[in-house]
PDB file of C-alpha atoms in Angstrom:
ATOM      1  CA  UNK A  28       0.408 -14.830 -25.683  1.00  0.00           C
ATOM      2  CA  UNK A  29       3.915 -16.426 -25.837  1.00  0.00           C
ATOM      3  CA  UNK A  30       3.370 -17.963 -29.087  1.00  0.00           C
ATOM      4  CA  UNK A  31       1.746 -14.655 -30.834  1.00  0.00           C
ATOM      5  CA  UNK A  32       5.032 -13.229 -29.708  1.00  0.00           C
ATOM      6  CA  UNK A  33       7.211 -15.612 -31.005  1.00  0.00           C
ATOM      7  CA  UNK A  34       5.074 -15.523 -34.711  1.00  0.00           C
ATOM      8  CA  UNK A  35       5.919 -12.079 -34.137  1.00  0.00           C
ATOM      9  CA  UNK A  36       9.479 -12.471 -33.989  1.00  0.00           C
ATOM     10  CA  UNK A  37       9.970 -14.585 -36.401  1.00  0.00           C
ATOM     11  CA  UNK A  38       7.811 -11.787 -38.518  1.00  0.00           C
ATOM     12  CA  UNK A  39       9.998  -9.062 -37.712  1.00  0.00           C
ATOM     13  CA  UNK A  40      13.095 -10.764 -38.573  1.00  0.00           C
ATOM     14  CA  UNK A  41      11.217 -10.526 -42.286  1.00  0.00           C
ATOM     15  CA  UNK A  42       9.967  -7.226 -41.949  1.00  0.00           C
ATOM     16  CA  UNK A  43      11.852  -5.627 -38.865  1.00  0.00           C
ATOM     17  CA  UNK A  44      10.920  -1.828 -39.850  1.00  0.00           C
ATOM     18  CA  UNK A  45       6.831  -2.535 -39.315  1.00  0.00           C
ATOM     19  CA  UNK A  46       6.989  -4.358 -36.408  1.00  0.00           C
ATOM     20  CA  UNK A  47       9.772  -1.755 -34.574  1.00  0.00           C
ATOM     21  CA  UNK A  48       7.774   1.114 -35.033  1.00  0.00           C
ATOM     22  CA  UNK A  49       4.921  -1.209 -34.381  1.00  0.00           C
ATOM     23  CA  UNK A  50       5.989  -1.866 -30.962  1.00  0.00           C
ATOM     24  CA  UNK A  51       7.278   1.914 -30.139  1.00  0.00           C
ATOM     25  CA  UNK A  52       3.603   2.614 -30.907  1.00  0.00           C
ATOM     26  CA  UNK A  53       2.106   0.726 -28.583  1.00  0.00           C
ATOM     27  CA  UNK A  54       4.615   2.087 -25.716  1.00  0.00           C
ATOM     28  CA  UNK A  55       3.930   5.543 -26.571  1.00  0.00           C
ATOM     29  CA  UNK A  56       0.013   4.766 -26.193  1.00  0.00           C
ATOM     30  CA  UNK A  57      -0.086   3.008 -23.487  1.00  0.00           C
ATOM     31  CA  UNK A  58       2.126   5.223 -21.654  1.00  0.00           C
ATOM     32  CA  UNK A  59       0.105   8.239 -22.336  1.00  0.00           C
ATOM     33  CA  UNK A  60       2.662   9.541 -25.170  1.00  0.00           C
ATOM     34  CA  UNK A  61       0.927  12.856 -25.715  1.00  0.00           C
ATOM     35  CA  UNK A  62       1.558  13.914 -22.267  1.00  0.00           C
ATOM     36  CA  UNK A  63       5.277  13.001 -22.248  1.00  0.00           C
ATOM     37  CA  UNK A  64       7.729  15.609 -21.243  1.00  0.00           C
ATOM     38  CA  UNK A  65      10.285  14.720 -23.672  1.00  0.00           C
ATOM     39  CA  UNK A  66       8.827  13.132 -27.094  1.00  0.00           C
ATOM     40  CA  UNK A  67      10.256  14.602 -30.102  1.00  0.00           C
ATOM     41  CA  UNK A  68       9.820  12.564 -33.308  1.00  0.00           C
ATOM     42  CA  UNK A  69       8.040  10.028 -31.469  1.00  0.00           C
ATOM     43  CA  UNK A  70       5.009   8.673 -34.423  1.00  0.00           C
ATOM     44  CA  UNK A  71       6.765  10.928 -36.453  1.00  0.00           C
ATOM     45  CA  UNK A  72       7.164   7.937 -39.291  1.00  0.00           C
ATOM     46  CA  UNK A  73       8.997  10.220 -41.858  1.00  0.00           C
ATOM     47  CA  UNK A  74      12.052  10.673 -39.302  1.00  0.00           C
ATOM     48  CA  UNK A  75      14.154   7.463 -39.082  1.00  0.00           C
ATOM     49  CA  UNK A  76      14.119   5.433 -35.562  1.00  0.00           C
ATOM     50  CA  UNK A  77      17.649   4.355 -36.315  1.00  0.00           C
ATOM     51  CA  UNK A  78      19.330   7.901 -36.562  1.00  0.00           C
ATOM     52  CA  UNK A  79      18.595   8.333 -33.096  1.00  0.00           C
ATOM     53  CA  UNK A  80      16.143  11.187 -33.581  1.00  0.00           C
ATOM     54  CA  UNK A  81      13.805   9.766 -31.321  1.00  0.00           C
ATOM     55  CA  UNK A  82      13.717  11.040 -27.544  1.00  0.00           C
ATOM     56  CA  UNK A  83      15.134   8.121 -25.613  1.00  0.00           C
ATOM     57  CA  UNK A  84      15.785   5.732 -28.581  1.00  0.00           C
ATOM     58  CA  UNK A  85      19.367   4.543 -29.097  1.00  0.00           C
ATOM     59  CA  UNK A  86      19.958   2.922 -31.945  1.00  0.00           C
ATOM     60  CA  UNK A  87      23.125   0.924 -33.590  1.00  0.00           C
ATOM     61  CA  UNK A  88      22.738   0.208 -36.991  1.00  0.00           C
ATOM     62  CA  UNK A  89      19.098  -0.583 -37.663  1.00  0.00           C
ATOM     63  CA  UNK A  90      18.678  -2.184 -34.250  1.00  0.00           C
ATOM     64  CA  UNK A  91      17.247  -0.381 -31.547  1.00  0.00           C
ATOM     65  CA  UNK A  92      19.826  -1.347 -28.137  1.00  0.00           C
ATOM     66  CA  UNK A  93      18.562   1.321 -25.458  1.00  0.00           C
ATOM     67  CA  UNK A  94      15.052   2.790 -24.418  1.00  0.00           C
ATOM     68  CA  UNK A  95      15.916   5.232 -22.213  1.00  0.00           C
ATOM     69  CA  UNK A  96      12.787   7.247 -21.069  1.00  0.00           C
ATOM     70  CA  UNK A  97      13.528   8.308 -17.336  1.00  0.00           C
ATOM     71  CA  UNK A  98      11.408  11.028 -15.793  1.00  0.00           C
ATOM     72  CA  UNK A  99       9.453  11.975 -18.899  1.00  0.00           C
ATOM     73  CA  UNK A 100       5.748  11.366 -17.297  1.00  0.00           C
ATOM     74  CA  UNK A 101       4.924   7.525 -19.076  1.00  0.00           C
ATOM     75  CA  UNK A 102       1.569   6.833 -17.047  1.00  0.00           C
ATOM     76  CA  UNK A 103       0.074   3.626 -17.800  1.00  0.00           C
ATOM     77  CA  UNK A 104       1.299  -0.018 -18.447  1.00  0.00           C
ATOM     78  CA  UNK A 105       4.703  -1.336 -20.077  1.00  0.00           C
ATOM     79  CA  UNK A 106       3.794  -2.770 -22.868  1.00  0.00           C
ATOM     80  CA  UNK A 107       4.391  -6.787 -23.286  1.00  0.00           C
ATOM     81  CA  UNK A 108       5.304  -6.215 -26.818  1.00  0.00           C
ATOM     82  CA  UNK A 109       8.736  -5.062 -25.797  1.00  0.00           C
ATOM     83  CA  UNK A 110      10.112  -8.650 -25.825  1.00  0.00           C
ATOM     84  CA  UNK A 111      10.105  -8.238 -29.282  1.00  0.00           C
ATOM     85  CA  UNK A 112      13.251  -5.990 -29.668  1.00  0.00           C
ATOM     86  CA  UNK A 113      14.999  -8.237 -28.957  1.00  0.00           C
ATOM     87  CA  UNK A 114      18.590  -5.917 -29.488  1.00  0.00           C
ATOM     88  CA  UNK A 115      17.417  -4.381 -26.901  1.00  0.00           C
ATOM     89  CA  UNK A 116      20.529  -4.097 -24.384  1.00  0.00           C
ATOM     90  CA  UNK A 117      18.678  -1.731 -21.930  1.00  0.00           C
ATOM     91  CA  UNK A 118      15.422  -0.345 -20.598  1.00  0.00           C
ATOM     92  CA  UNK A 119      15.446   1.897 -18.578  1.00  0.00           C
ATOM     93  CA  UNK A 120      12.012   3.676 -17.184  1.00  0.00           C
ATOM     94  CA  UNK A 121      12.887   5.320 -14.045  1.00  0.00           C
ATOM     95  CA  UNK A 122      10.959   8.162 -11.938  1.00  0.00           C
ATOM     96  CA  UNK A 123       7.688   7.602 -13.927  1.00  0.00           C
ATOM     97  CA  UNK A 124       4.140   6.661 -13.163  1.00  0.00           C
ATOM     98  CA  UNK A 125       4.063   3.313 -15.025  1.00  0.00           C
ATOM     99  CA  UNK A 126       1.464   1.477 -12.620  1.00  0.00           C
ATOM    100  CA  UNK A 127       0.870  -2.159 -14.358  1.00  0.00           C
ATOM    101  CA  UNK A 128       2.973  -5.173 -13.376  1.00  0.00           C
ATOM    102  CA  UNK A 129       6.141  -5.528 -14.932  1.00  0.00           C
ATOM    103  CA  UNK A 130       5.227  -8.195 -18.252  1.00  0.00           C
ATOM    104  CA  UNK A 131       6.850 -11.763 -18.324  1.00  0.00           C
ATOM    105  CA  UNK A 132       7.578 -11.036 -21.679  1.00  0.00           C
ATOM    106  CA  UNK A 133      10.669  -8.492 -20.776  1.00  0.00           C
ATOM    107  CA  UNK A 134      12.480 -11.849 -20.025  1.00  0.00           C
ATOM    108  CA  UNK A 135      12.745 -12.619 -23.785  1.00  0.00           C
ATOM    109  CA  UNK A 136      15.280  -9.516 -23.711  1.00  0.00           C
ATOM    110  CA  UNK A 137      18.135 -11.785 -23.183  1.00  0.00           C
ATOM    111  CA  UNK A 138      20.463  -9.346 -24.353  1.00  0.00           C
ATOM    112  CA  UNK A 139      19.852  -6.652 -21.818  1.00  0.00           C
ATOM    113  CA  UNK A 140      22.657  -5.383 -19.571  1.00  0.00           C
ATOM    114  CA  UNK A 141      20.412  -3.617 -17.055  1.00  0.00           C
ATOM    115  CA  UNK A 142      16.880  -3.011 -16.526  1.00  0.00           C
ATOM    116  CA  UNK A 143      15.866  -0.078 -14.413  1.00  0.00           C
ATOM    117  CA  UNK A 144      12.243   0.290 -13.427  1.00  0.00           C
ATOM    118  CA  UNK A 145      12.381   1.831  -9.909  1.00  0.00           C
ATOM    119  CA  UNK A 146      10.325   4.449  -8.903  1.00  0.00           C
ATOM    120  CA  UNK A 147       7.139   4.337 -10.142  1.00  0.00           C
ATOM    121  CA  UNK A 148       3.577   2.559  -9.237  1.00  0.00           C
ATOM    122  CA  UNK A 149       4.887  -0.790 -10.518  1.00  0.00           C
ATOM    123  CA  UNK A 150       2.137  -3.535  -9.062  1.00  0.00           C
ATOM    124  CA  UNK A 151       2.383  -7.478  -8.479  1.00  0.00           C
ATOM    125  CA  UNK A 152       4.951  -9.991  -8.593  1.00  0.00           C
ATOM    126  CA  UNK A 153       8.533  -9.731 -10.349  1.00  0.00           C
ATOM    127  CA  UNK A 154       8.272 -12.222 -13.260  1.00  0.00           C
ATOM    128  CA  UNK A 155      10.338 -15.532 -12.844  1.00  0.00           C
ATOM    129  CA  UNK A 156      10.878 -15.012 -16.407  1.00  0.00           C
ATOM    130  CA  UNK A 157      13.340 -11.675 -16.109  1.00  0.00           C
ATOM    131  CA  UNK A 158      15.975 -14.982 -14.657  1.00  0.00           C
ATOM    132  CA  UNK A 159      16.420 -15.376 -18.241  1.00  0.00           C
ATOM    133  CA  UNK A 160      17.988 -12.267 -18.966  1.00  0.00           C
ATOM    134  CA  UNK A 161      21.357 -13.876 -18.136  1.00  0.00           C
ATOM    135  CA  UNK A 162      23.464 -10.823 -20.021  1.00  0.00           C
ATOM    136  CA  UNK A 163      22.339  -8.649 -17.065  1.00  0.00           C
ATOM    137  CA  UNK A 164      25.934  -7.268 -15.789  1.00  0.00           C
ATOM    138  CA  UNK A 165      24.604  -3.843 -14.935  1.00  0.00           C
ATOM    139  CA  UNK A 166      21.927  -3.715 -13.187  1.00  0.00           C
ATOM    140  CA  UNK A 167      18.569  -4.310 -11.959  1.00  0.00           C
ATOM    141  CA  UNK A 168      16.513  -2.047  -9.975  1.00  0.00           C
ATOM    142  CA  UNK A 169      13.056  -2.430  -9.151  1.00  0.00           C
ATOM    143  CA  UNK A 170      13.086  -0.173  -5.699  1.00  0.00           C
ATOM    144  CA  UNK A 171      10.168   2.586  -4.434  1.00  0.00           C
ATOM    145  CA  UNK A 172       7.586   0.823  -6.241  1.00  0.00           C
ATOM    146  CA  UNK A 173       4.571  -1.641  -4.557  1.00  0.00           C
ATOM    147  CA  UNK A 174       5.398  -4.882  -6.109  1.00  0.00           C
ATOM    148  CA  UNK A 175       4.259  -7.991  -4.299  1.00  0.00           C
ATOM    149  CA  UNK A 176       4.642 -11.474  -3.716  1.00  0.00           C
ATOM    150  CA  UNK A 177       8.048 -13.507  -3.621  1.00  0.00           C
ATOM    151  CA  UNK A 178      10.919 -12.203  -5.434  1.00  0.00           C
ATOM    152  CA  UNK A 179      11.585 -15.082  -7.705  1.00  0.00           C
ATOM    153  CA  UNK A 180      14.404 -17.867  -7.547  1.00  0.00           C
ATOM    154  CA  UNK A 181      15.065 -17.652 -10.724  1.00  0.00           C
ATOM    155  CA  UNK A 182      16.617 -14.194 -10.335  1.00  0.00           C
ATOM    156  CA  UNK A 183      19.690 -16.385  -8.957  1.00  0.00           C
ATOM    157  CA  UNK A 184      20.157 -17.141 -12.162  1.00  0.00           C
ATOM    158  CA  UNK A 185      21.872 -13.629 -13.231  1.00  0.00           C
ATOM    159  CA  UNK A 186      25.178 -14.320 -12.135  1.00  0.00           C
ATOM    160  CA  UNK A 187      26.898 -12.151 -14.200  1.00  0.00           C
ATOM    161  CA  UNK A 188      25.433  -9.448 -12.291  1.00  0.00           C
ATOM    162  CA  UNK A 189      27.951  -6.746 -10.773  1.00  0.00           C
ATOM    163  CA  UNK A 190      26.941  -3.275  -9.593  1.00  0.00           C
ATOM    164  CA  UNK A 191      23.342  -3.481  -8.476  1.00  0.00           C
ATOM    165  CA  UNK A 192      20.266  -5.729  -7.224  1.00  0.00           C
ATOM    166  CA  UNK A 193      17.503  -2.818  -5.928  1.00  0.00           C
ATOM    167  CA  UNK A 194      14.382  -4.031  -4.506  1.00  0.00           C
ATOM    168  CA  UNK A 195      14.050  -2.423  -1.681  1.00  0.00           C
ATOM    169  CA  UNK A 196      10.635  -0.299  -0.798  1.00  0.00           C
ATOM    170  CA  UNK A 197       8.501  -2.794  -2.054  1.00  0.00           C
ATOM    171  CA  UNK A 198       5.922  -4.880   0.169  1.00  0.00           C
ATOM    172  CA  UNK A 199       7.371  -8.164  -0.606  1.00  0.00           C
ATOM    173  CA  UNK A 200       5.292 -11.167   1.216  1.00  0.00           C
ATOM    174  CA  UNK A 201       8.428 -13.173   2.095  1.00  0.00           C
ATOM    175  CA  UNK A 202      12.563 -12.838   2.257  1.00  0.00           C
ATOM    176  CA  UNK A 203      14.533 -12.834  -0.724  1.00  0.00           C
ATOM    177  CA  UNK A 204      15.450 -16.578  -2.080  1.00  0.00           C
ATOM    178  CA  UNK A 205      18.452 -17.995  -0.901  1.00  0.00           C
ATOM    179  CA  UNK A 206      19.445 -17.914  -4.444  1.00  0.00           C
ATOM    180  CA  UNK A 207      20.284 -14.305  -4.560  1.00  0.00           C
ATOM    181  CA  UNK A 208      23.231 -14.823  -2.189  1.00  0.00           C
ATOM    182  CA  UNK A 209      25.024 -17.382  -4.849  1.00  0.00           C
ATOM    183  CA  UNK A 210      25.146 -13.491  -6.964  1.00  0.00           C
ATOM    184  CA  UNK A 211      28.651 -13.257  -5.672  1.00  0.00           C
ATOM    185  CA  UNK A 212      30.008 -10.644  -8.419  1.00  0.00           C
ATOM    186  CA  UNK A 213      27.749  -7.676  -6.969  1.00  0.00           C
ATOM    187  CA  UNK A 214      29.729  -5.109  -5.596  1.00  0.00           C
TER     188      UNK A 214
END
């Protein structure tokens, strides 16, 4: 899976357009697009992505930097395709009914300045690989959903981190990693 993704980068650098709308495809189906509250333009292909025409699409340039798609109904899974965009400085998918676990994929968004998934039906463990999202400054907030297992170590990593670390809510199997208290810029 890793390495389809990265053939996939490597083939949107080459043919960015395909791939971008490729990927905003597969969030809009498996998130039960039709049904969205909020979805003007979306897999309307004759209106440009990067004008920002798109309900919750932010674009600079011809990069997409934001999904923002809070409380517009997306039922279903993320999609792991997401790591692609990777100008992607913020997702943000709050008060939804997104009910798959959160893909290890979303750590290849290294750019990102916050992620915000909390409340929705979010299910299994917090990848290790979201550590590598080292531009995180914003925020992270994973709270009133039912994700499991140990929050990972490697969130320690995130140092840059200063206004918010939300997990709470969740039935966690253990305390958080000792790690999280080196995060000493949180507020």
């Amino acid at each position: 899976m890793i390495l389809l993704l990265f053939s996939l980068l490597a083939f949107g650098r080459v043919n960015g357009n395909n791939i971008t709308f490729d990927v905003l495809s597969t969030l809009y189906t498996q998130t039960n697009g039709p049904a969205w509250t909020n979805k003007l333009n979306w897999m309307n292909f004759s209106e440009s992505i990067y004008e920002n025409k798109w309900d919750g699409v932010y674009c600079s340039g011809n990069k997409i930097v934001e999904l923002n798609i809070n409380q517009n109904n997306l039922v279903g899974s993320i999609p792991s395709e997401l790591g692609i965009l990777t100008d992607l400085t913020g997702i943000s998918f709050q008060e939804n009914s997104l009910s798959s676990a959160i893909p290890s994929q979303i750590g290849l968004l290294t750019s990102s300045v916050h992620l915000l998934l909390g409340t929705n039906l979010l299910k299994g463990s917090i990848p290790s690989e979201l550590g590598f999202m080292t531009a995180i400054t914003h925020g992270i907030e994973m709270d009133y959903n039912s994700l499991t297992g140990n929050v990972p170590s490697q969130l320690g990593l995130l140092t840059e981190l200063t206004n918010y670390f939300k997990f709470n809510l969740n039935p966690f199997s253990a305390s958080l990693p000792s790690q999280l208290f080196g995060l000493t810029k949180l507020k």
